[in-house]
Short mmCIF file of N, CA and C in Angstrom, two decimals:
data_model
loop_
_atom_site.label_atom_id
_atom_site.label_comp_id
_atom_site.label_asym_id
_atom_site.label_seq_id
_atom_site.Cartn_x
_atom_site.Cartn_y
_atom_site.Cartn_z
N MET A 15 -0.91 -1.77 -13.17
CA MET A 15 -1.70 -1.38 -12.01
C MET A 15 -3.17 -1.40 -12.42
N SER A 16 -4.00 -2.02 -11.62
CA SER A 16 -5.44 -1.99 -11.87
C SER A 16 -6.11 -1.23 -10.74
N MET A 17 -7.20 -0.56 -11.07
CA MET A 17 -7.94 0.18 -10.05
C MET A 17 -9.38 -0.30 -10.04
N ILE A 18 -9.96 -0.31 -8.85
CA ILE A 18 -11.34 -0.71 -8.68
C ILE A 18 -12.14 0.52 -8.31
N ASP A 19 -13.11 0.90 -9.12
CA ASP A 19 -13.97 2.05 -8.84
C ASP A 19 -13.17 3.31 -8.53
N ALA A 20 -12.10 3.55 -9.24
CA ALA A 20 -11.26 4.73 -8.99
C ALA A 20 -11.85 5.94 -9.68
N PRO A 21 -11.78 7.11 -9.04
CA PRO A 21 -12.28 8.32 -9.68
C PRO A 21 -11.38 8.71 -10.84
N SER A 22 -11.95 9.37 -11.82
CA SER A 22 -11.18 9.74 -13.01
C SER A 22 -10.14 10.80 -12.72
N ASP A 23 -10.30 11.57 -11.63
CA ASP A 23 -9.33 12.62 -11.33
C ASP A 23 -8.16 12.13 -10.47
N GLY A 24 -8.14 10.84 -10.12
CA GLY A 24 -7.04 10.26 -9.36
C GLY A 24 -7.10 10.52 -7.87
N SER A 25 -8.16 11.18 -7.40
CA SER A 25 -8.25 11.47 -5.97
C SER A 25 -8.65 10.22 -5.20
N ALA A 26 -8.35 10.22 -3.92
CA ALA A 26 -8.72 9.09 -3.06
C ALA A 26 -9.37 9.65 -1.80
N LYS A 27 -10.31 8.91 -1.23
CA LYS A 27 -10.98 9.33 -0.01
C LYS A 27 -10.19 8.89 1.21
N ASN A 28 -10.44 9.55 2.33
CA ASN A 28 -9.85 9.17 3.60
C ASN A 28 -10.42 7.81 4.01
N PRO A 29 -9.56 6.78 4.25
CA PRO A 29 -10.05 5.44 4.57
C PRO A 29 -10.96 5.38 5.79
N SER A 30 -10.74 6.24 6.79
CA SER A 30 -11.57 6.17 7.99
C SER A 30 -12.88 6.94 7.82
N ALA A 31 -13.03 7.68 6.74
CA ALA A 31 -14.21 8.53 6.56
C ALA A 31 -15.44 7.74 6.15
N ASP A 32 -15.28 6.68 5.37
CA ASP A 32 -16.43 6.00 4.79
C ASP A 32 -16.08 4.57 4.44
N GLN A 33 -16.90 3.63 4.90
CA GLN A 33 -16.65 2.22 4.59
C GLN A 33 -16.88 1.91 3.11
N ASN A 34 -17.61 2.76 2.40
CA ASN A 34 -17.84 2.57 0.97
C ASN A 34 -16.81 3.37 0.17
N GLN A 35 -15.60 3.38 0.65
CA GLN A 35 -14.54 4.17 0.05
C GLN A 35 -14.08 3.61 -1.29
N ILE A 36 -13.38 4.44 -2.01
CA ILE A 36 -12.76 4.03 -3.26
C ILE A 36 -11.45 3.35 -2.91
N MET A 37 -11.22 2.18 -3.47
CA MET A 37 -10.01 1.42 -3.17
C MET A 37 -9.16 1.29 -4.42
N ARG A 38 -7.86 1.33 -4.24
CA ARG A 38 -6.92 1.09 -5.33
C ARG A 38 -6.28 -0.26 -5.10
N GLU A 39 -6.09 -1.00 -6.17
CA GLU A 39 -5.43 -2.29 -6.08
C GLU A 39 -4.11 -2.21 -6.85
N LEU A 40 -3.03 -2.54 -6.15
CA LEU A 40 -1.71 -2.52 -6.75
C LEU A 40 -1.07 -3.89 -6.59
N ASP A 41 -0.37 -4.34 -7.59
CA ASP A 41 0.40 -5.56 -7.48
C ASP A 41 1.66 -5.25 -6.68
N ALA A 42 2.02 -6.11 -5.73
CA ALA A 42 3.20 -5.86 -4.90
C ALA A 42 4.45 -5.68 -5.74
N ALA A 43 4.55 -6.40 -6.84
CA ALA A 43 5.73 -6.29 -7.71
C ALA A 43 5.86 -4.89 -8.29
N SER A 44 4.73 -4.19 -8.49
CA SER A 44 4.82 -2.83 -9.03
C SER A 44 5.39 -1.87 -7.98
N LEU A 45 5.23 -2.19 -6.70
CA LEU A 45 5.82 -1.38 -5.64
C LEU A 45 7.27 -1.78 -5.36
N LEU A 46 7.52 -3.07 -5.28
CA LEU A 46 8.82 -3.57 -4.87
C LEU A 46 9.82 -3.73 -6.01
N GLY A 47 9.35 -3.97 -7.22
CA GLY A 47 10.27 -4.23 -8.32
C GLY A 47 11.13 -5.44 -8.00
N ASP A 48 12.44 -5.30 -8.13
CA ASP A 48 13.36 -6.40 -7.82
C ASP A 48 13.77 -6.43 -6.34
N ALA A 49 13.37 -5.42 -5.58
CA ALA A 49 13.76 -5.33 -4.17
C ALA A 49 12.92 -6.26 -3.31
N ARG A 50 13.46 -6.64 -2.17
CA ARG A 50 12.73 -7.44 -1.19
C ARG A 50 12.16 -6.56 -0.09
N GLN A 51 12.55 -5.28 -0.09
CA GLN A 51 12.09 -4.37 0.95
C GLN A 51 12.10 -2.95 0.40
N ILE A 52 11.07 -2.17 0.81
CA ILE A 52 11.01 -0.75 0.46
C ILE A 52 10.60 0.04 1.69
N VAL A 53 10.84 1.34 1.66
CA VAL A 53 10.40 2.23 2.72
C VAL A 53 9.27 3.08 2.17
N ILE A 54 8.18 3.16 2.92
CA ILE A 54 7.02 3.98 2.56
C ILE A 54 6.92 5.09 3.60
N VAL A 55 6.84 6.33 3.16
CA VAL A 55 6.70 7.46 4.09
C VAL A 55 5.24 7.90 4.08
N HIS A 56 4.64 7.91 5.26
CA HIS A 56 3.24 8.31 5.43
C HIS A 56 3.17 9.34 6.54
N ARG A 57 2.76 10.56 6.20
CA ARG A 57 2.65 11.65 7.17
C ARG A 57 3.92 11.84 7.98
N GLY A 58 5.06 11.76 7.29
CA GLY A 58 6.34 11.96 7.94
C GLY A 58 6.89 10.76 8.68
N GLU A 59 6.13 9.68 8.77
CA GLU A 59 6.58 8.46 9.44
C GLU A 59 7.06 7.46 8.39
N ARG A 60 8.13 6.73 8.73
CA ARG A 60 8.71 5.74 7.81
C ARG A 60 8.23 4.34 8.17
N TYR A 61 7.79 3.61 7.16
CA TYR A 61 7.34 2.23 7.32
C TYR A 61 8.14 1.35 6.37
N SER A 62 8.40 0.14 6.78
CA SER A 62 9.13 -0.81 5.95
C SER A 62 8.16 -1.89 5.46
N LEU A 63 8.10 -2.08 4.16
CA LEU A 63 7.32 -3.16 3.57
C LEU A 63 8.31 -4.17 3.02
N ARG A 64 8.25 -5.41 3.52
CA ARG A 64 9.23 -6.40 3.07
C ARG A 64 8.58 -7.74 2.79
N ILE A 65 9.28 -8.50 1.97
CA ILE A 65 8.87 -9.87 1.65
C ILE A 65 9.66 -10.80 2.56
N THR A 66 8.96 -11.69 3.26
CA THR A 66 9.62 -12.62 4.18
C THR A 66 10.21 -13.80 3.42
N ALA A 67 10.92 -14.64 4.15
CA ALA A 67 11.50 -15.86 3.58
C ALA A 67 10.41 -16.82 3.09
N LYS A 68 9.20 -16.70 3.68
CA LYS A 68 8.07 -17.54 3.26
C LYS A 68 7.18 -16.84 2.23
N ASP A 69 7.71 -15.77 1.63
CA ASP A 69 7.05 -15.03 0.56
C ASP A 69 5.75 -14.34 1.01
N LYS A 70 5.73 -13.87 2.25
CA LYS A 70 4.62 -13.10 2.79
C LYS A 70 5.05 -11.65 2.88
N LEU A 71 4.07 -10.72 2.94
CA LEU A 71 4.37 -9.30 3.09
C LEU A 71 4.19 -8.87 4.54
N ILE A 72 5.14 -8.07 5.03
CA ILE A 72 5.05 -7.54 6.38
C ILE A 72 5.32 -6.04 6.30
N LEU A 73 4.41 -5.25 6.92
CA LEU A 73 4.58 -3.80 7.01
C LEU A 73 4.87 -3.47 8.47
N THR A 74 6.00 -2.83 8.73
CA THR A 74 6.37 -2.45 10.10
C THR A 74 6.75 -0.98 10.15
N LYS A 75 6.58 -0.42 11.32
CA LYS A 75 6.92 0.99 11.53
C LYS A 75 8.32 1.08 12.08
#
């Protein structure tokens, strides 16, 4: 995992708060591993991140 301008304490800013936000960069393989699909829970809502047949990523609610 590589990070771009990440704070040393691991905190992250609210994305809508500031356009000059701190961003994290993750390789999709580090999230998916050997799976073609994972579920991400955000604020109690479930999202599906999957790799398509054409090797693209799609995030759906």
